[in-house]
Coordinates of C-alpha atoms and ligand atoms in Angstrom, one line a residue:
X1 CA 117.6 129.2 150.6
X2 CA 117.2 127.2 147.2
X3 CA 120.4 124.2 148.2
X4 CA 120.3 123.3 144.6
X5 CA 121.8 126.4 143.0
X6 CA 123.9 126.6 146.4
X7 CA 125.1 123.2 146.5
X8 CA 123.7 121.7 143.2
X9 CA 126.8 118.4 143.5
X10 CA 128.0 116.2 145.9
X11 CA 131.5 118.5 145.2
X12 CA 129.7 121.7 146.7
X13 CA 129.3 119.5 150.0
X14 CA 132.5 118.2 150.4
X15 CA 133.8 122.1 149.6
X16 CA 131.5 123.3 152.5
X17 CA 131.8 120.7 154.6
X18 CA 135.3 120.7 155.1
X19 CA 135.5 124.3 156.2
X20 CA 132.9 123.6 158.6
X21 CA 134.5 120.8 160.3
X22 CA 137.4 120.4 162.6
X23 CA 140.8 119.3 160.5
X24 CA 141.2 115.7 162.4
X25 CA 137.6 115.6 161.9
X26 CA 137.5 115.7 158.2
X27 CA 141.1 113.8 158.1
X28 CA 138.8 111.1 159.5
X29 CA 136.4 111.4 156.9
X30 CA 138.2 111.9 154.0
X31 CA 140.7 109.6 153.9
X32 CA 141.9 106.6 152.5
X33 CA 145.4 104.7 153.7
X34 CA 148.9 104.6 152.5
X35 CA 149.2 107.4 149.3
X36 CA 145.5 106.9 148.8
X37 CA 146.0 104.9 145.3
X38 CA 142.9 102.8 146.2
X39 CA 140.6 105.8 146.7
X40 CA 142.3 107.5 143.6
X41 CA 141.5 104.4 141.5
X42 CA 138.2 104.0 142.7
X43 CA 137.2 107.7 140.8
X44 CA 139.3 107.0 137.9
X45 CA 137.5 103.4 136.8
X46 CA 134.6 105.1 137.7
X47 CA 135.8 107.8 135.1
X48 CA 136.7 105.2 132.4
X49 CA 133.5 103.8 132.3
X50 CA 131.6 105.5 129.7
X51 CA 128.6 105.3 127.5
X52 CA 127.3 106.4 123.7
X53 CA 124.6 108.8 124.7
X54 CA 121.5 108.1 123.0
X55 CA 119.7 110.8 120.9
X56 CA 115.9 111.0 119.1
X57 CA 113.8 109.0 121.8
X58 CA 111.3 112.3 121.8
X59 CA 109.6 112.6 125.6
X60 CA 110.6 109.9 128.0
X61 CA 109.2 109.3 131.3
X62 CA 111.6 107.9 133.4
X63 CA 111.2 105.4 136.6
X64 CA 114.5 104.5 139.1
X65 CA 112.7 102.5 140.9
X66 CA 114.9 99.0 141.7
X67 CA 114.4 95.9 143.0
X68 CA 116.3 94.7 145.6
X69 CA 116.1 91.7 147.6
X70 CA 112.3 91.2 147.5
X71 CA 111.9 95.2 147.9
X72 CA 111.0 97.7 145.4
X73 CA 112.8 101.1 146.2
X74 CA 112.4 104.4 144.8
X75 CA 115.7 105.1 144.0
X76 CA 118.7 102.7 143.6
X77 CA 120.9 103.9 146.5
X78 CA 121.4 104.0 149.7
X79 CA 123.4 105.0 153.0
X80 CA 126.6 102.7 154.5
X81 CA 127.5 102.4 157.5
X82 CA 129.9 104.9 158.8
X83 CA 131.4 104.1 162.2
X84 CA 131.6 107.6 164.7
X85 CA 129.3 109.4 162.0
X86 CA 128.3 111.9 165.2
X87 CA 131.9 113.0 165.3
X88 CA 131.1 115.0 161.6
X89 CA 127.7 116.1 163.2
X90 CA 126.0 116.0 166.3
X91 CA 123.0 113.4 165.9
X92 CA 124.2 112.1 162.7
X93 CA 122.9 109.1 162.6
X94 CA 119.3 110.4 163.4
X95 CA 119.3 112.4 160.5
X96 CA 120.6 109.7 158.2
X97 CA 117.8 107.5 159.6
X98 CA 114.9 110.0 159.0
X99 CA 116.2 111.0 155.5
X100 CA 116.5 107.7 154.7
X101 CA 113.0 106.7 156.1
X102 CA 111.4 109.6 154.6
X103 CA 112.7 108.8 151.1
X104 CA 112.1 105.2 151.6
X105 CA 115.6 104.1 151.5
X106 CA 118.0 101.8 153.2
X107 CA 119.8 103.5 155.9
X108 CA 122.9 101.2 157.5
X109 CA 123.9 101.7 161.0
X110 CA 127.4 100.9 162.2
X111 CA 128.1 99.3 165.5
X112 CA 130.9 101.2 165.9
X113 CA 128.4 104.2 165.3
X114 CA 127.7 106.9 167.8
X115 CA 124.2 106.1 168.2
X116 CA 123.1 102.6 169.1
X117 CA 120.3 100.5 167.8
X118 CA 117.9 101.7 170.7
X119 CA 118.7 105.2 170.0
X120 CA 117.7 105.7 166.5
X121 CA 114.9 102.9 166.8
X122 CA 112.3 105.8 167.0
X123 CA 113.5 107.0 163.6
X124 CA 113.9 103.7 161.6
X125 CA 111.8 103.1 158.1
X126 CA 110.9 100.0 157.0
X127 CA 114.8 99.2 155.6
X128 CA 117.2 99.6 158.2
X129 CA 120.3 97.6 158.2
X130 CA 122.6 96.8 160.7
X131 CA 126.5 96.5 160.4
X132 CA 128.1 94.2 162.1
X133 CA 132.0 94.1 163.0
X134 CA 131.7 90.5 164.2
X135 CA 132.1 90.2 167.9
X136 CA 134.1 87.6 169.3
X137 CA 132.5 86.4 171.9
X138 CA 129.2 84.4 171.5
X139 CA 127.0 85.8 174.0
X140 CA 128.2 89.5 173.0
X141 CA 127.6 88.2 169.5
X142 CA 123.6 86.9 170.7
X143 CA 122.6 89.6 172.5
X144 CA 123.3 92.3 169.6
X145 CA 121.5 90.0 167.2
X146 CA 118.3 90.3 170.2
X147 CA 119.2 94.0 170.4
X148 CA 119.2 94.9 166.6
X149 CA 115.9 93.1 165.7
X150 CA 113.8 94.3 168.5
X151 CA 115.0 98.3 167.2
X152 CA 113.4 97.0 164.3
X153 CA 116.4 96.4 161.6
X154 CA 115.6 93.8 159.2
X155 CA 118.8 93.1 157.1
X156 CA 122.0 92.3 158.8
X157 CA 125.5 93.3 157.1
X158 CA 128.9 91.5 158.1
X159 CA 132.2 93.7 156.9
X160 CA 135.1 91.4 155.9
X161 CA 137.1 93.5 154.6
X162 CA 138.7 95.0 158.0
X163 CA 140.5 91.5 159.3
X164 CA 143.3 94.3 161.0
X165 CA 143.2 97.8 162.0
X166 CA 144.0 100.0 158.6
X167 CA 146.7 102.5 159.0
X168 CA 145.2 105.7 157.7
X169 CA 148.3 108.0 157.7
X170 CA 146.3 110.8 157.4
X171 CA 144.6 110.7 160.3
X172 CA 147.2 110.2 162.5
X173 CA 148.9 113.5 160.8
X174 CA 146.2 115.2 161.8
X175 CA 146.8 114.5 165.8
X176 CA 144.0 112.2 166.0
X177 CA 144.9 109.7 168.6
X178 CA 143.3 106.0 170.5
X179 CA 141.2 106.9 172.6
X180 CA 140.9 110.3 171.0
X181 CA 142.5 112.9 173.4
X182 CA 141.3 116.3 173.8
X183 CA 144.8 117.6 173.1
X184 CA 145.9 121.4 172.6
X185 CA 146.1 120.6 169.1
X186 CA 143.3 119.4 168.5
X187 CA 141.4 122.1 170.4
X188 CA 143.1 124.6 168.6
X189 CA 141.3 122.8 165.4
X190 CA 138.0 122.9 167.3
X191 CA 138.3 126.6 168.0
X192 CA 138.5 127.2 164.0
X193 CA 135.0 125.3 163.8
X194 CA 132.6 127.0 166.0
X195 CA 129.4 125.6 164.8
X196 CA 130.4 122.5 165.0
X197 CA 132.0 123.6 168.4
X198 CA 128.5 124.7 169.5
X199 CA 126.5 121.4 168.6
X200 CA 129.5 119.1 170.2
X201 CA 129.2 121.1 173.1
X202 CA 125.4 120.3 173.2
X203 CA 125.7 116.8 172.2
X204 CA 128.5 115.9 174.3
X205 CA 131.5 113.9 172.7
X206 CA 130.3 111.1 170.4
X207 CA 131.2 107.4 171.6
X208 CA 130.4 104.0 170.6
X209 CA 127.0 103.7 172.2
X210 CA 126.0 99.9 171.0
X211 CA 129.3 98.6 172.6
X212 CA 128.9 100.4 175.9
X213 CA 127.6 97.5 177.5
X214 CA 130.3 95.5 176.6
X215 CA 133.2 97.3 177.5
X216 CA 135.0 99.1 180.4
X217 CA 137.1 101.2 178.1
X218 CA 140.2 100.8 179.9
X219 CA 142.4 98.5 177.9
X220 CA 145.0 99.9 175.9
X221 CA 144.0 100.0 172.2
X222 CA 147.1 99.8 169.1
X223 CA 146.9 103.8 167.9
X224 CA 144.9 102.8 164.7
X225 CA 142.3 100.9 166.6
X226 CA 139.4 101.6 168.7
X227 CA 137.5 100.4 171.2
X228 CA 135.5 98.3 168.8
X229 CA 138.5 96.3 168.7
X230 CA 138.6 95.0 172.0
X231 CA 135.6 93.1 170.6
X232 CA 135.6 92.4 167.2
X233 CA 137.2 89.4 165.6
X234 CA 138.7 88.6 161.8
X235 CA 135.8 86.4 161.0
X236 CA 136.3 83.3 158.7
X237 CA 133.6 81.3 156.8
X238 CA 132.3 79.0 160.0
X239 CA 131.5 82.7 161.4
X240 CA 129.0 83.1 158.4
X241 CA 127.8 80.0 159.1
X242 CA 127.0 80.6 161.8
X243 CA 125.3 84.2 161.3
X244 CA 123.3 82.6 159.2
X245 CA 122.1 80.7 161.4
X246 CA 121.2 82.9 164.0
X247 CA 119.9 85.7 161.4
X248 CA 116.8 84.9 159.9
X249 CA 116.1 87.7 158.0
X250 CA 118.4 88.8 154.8
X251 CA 122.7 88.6 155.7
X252 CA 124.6 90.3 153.5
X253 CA 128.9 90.1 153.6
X254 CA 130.2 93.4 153.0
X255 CA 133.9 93.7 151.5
X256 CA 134.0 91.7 148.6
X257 CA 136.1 92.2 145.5
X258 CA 137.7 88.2 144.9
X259 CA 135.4 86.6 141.8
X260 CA 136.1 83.1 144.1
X261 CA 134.8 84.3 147.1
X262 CA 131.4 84.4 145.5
X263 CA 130.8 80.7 145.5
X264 CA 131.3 80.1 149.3
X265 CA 129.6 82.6 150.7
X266 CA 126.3 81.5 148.4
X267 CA 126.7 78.5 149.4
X268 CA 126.6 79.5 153.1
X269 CA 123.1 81.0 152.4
X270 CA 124.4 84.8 152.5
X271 CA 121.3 86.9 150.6
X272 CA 123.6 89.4 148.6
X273 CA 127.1 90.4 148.4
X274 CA 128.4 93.9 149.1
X275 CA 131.6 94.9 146.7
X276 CA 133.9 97.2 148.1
X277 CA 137.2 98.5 149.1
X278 CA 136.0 100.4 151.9
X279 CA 136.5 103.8 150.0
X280 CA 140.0 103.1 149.6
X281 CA 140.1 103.1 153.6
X282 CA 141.7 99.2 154.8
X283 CA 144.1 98.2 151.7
X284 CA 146.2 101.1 149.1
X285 CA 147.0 97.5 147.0
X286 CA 143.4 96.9 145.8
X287 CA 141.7 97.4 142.4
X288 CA 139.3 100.2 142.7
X289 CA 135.7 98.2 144.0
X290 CA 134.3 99.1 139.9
X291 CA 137.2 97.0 138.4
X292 CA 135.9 94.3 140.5
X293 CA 132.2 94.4 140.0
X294 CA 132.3 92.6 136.2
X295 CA 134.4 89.5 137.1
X296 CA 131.8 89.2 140.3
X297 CA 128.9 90.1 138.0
X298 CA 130.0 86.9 135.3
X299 CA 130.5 84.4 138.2
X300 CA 127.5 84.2 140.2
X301 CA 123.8 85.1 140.2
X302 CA 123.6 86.5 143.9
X303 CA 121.9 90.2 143.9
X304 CA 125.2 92.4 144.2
X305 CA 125.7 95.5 146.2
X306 CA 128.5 98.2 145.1
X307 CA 130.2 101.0 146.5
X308 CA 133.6 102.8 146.4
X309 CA 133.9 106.2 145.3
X310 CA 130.5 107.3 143.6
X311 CA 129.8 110.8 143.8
X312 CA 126.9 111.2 141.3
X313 CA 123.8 109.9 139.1
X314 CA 126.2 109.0 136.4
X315 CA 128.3 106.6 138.9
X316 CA 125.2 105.2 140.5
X317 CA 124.5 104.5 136.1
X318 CA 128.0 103.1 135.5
X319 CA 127.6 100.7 138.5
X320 CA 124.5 99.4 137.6
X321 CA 125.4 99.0 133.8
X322 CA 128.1 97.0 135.2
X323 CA 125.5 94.7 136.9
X324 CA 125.1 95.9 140.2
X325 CA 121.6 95.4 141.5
X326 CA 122.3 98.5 144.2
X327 CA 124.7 101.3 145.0
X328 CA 125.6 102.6 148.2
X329 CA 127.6 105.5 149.3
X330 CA 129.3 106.7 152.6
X331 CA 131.2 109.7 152.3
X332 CA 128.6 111.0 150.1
X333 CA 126.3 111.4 152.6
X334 CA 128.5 112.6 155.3
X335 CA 129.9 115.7 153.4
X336 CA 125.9 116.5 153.2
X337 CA 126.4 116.1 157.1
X338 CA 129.0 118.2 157.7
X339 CA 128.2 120.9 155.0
X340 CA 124.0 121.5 155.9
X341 CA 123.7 119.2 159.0
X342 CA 120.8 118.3 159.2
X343 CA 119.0 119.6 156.0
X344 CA 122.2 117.8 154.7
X345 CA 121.1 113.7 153.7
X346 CA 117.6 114.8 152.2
X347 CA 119.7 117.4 149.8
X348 CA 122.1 114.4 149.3
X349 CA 119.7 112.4 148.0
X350 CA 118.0 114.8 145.9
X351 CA 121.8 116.2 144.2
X352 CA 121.7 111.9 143.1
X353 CA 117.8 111.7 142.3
X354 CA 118.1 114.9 139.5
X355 CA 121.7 113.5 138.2
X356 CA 120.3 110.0 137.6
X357 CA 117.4 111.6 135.8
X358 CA 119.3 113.8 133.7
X359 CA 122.0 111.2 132.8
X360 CA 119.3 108.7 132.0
X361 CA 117.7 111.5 129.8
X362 CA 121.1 111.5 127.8
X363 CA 121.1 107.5 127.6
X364 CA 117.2 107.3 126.7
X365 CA 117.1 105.1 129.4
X366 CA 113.1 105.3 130.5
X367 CA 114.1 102.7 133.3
X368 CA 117.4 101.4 134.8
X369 CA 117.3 98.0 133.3
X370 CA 117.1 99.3 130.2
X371 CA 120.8 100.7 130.8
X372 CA 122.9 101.0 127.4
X373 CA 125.9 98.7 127.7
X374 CA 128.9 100.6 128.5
X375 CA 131.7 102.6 126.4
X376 CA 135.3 102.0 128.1
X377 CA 137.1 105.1 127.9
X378 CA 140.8 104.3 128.0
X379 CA 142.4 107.6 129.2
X380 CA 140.0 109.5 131.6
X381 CA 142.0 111.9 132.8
X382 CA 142.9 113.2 129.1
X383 CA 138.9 113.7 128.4
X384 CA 138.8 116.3 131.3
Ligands
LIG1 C1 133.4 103.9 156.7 N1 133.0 102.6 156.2 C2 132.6 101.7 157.2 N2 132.2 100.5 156.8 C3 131.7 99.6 157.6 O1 131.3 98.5 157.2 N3 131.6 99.9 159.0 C4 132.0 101.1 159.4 O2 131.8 101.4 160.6 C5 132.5 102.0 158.5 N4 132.9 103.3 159.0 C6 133.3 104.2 158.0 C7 133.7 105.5 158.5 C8 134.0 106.5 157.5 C9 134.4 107.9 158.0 C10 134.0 106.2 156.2 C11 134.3 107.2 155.1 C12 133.7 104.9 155.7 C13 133.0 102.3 154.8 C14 131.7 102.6 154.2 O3 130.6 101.9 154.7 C15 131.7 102.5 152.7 O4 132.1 101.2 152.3 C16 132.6 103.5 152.0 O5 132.5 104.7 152.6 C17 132.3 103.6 150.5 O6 133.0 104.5 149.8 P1 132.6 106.0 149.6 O7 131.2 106.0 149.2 O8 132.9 106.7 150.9 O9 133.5 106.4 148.5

């Protein structure tokens, strides 16, 4: 089967992957919180941020190769960390991590994820990144740090941007509860899925696997939370101090969209600093993450990480133009996932390897620092 004229965009996916998923399963996925004006706005500024296309450059050769924190990378992308990724596919996590190995680019594992760092060690590359939802308790805290660099990750990732559980009316709609509960409902959704149904039933139900030896699962959880409650914290900047203290490899602080928080977190040592609104996921108030990138861009000279709502070549483009140094995307790679399983990341990457290359061909941009500097387009919904 030739997945490009099947699937040629990261729209086919998301089309496919939603019929081939259970309801509360892609409610998970999916969403954002509140009306889902945050994950709205994050594909409109994407939208408004446009470029004069650039004609009579004859042949071009092109290069996306990127620098990133010491690294040269093929491609200017790579995976976030998605928390319960094995929920959309059995072994998700696996396959993220081989893609991402194969094609020589950062893959992030959650540690709210359903495979822990032991698990997918066998499958790491050379850039595998852990997330961290910072765990209260110091000894918790020092044994994942042991834990995560002997399953060989090298660059560790502290979200900020979740200091309380998010609502996510969507998910609750769709009878997902905390601890999830096998309820008639739900197994009436599961019955609609059977291929899914069949590789659960293999599997066995996804759980938070890194926090198993840290927990009993028996306290009783808010409904929005999750058992990676019971031991995170909302960190505050003595936390990254002391992360960096006890990381020695790159840290990077995942969640940021204030200008002013910029300054601080350099000056705590922090390597790079990830942009984001979560995909529209924590807070329905925030600017979409592209908004933010400029003022962050013009106010410090730490290597910047952006996601939030790209779905192509042309966003990974429009980010960079804006001055990120690297683009990351999570739902992206999931509705890969959950439309070809495990022939899905490698066919995610590809979709965003051909778009850059024919959007730089349109820009006669041979490499991506030699990005045109971008055309605001004031009213993107009236150019469709
Ligand atoms: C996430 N995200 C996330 N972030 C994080 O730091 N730790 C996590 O465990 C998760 N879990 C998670 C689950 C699901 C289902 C989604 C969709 C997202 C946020 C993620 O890393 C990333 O910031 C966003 O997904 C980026 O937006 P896009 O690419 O999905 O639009």
């Amino acid at each position: 089967m030739d997945l490009h004229s099947r699937y040629p965009g990261i729209a086919d996916l998301k089309h496919r992957a939603k019929r081939r998923i259970p309801h509360f399963v892609w409610e998970y996925l999916d969403s954002g919180t509140g009306v889902e004006a945050t994950l709205h706005r994050n594909r409109e500024g994407l939208d408004r941020v446009g470029f004069m296309p650039s004609i009579l450059h004859g042949p071009m050769e092109f290069d996306t190769s990127t620098e990133f924190l010491g690294k040269t990378y093929p491609l200017p992308f790579g995976i976030a960390p998605i928390g319960m990724a094995g929920l959309i596919w059995p072994d998700a996590e696996g396959h993220l991590a081989r893609a991402a190995a194969k094609a020589g680019l950062p893959f992030t594992l959650s540690n709210v994820a359903s495979q822990s760092p032991e698990d997918v060690a066998p499958h790491l590359g050379e850039n595998a990144w852990f997330q961290l939802y910072p765990p209260k308790d110091p000894d918790i805290r020092k044994d994942l740090l042991n834990r995560v660099r002997d399953a060989g990750f090298t660059t560790l990732v502290m979200t900020a941007d979740v200091p309380v559980a998010s609502r996510r009316e969507r998910q609750t709609r769709s009878g997902l509860t905390n601890p999830p509960k096998l309820t008639p409902r739900l197994l009436a959704q599961i019955a609609q899925r059977p291929a899914w149904a069949i590789g659960m039933a293999r599997s066995g139900p996804p759980r938070m696997r890194t926090l198993d030896k840290y927990t009993d699962n028996s306290s009783n959880l808010p409904p929005t939370a999750h058992v990676g409650y019971l031991l995170r914290t909302s960190p505050d900047m003595d936390y990254v101090h002391w992360l960096r203290d006890a990381w020695d490899g790159p840290l990077v602080v995942k969640g940021v969209l204030r200008p002013e928080d910029a300054a601080p977190l350099q000056k705590a040592g922090v390597d790079a600093i990830w942009i984001s609104n979560h995909g529209g996921r924590q807070f329905d108030g925030s600017p979409a993450s592209i908004d933010a990138l400029p003022a962050i861009r013009a106010g410090c000279d730490l290597p910047l990480i952006f996601d939030s709502g790209i779905e192509g070549g042309l966003d990974v483009l429009r980010a960079k133009a804006l001055g990120a140094d690297f683009v990351m995307l999570g739902r992206g790679f999931m509705y890969g996932l959950g439309a070809l399983g495990p022939q899905g990341p490698t066919h995610v990457i590809d979709i965003l390897r051909q778009d850059l290359l024919a959007n730089m061909g349109q820009l006669g941009a041979e490499t991506l620092n030699h990005l045109p500097a971008i055309t605001p387009l004031v009213d993107a919904a009236a150019q469709r």
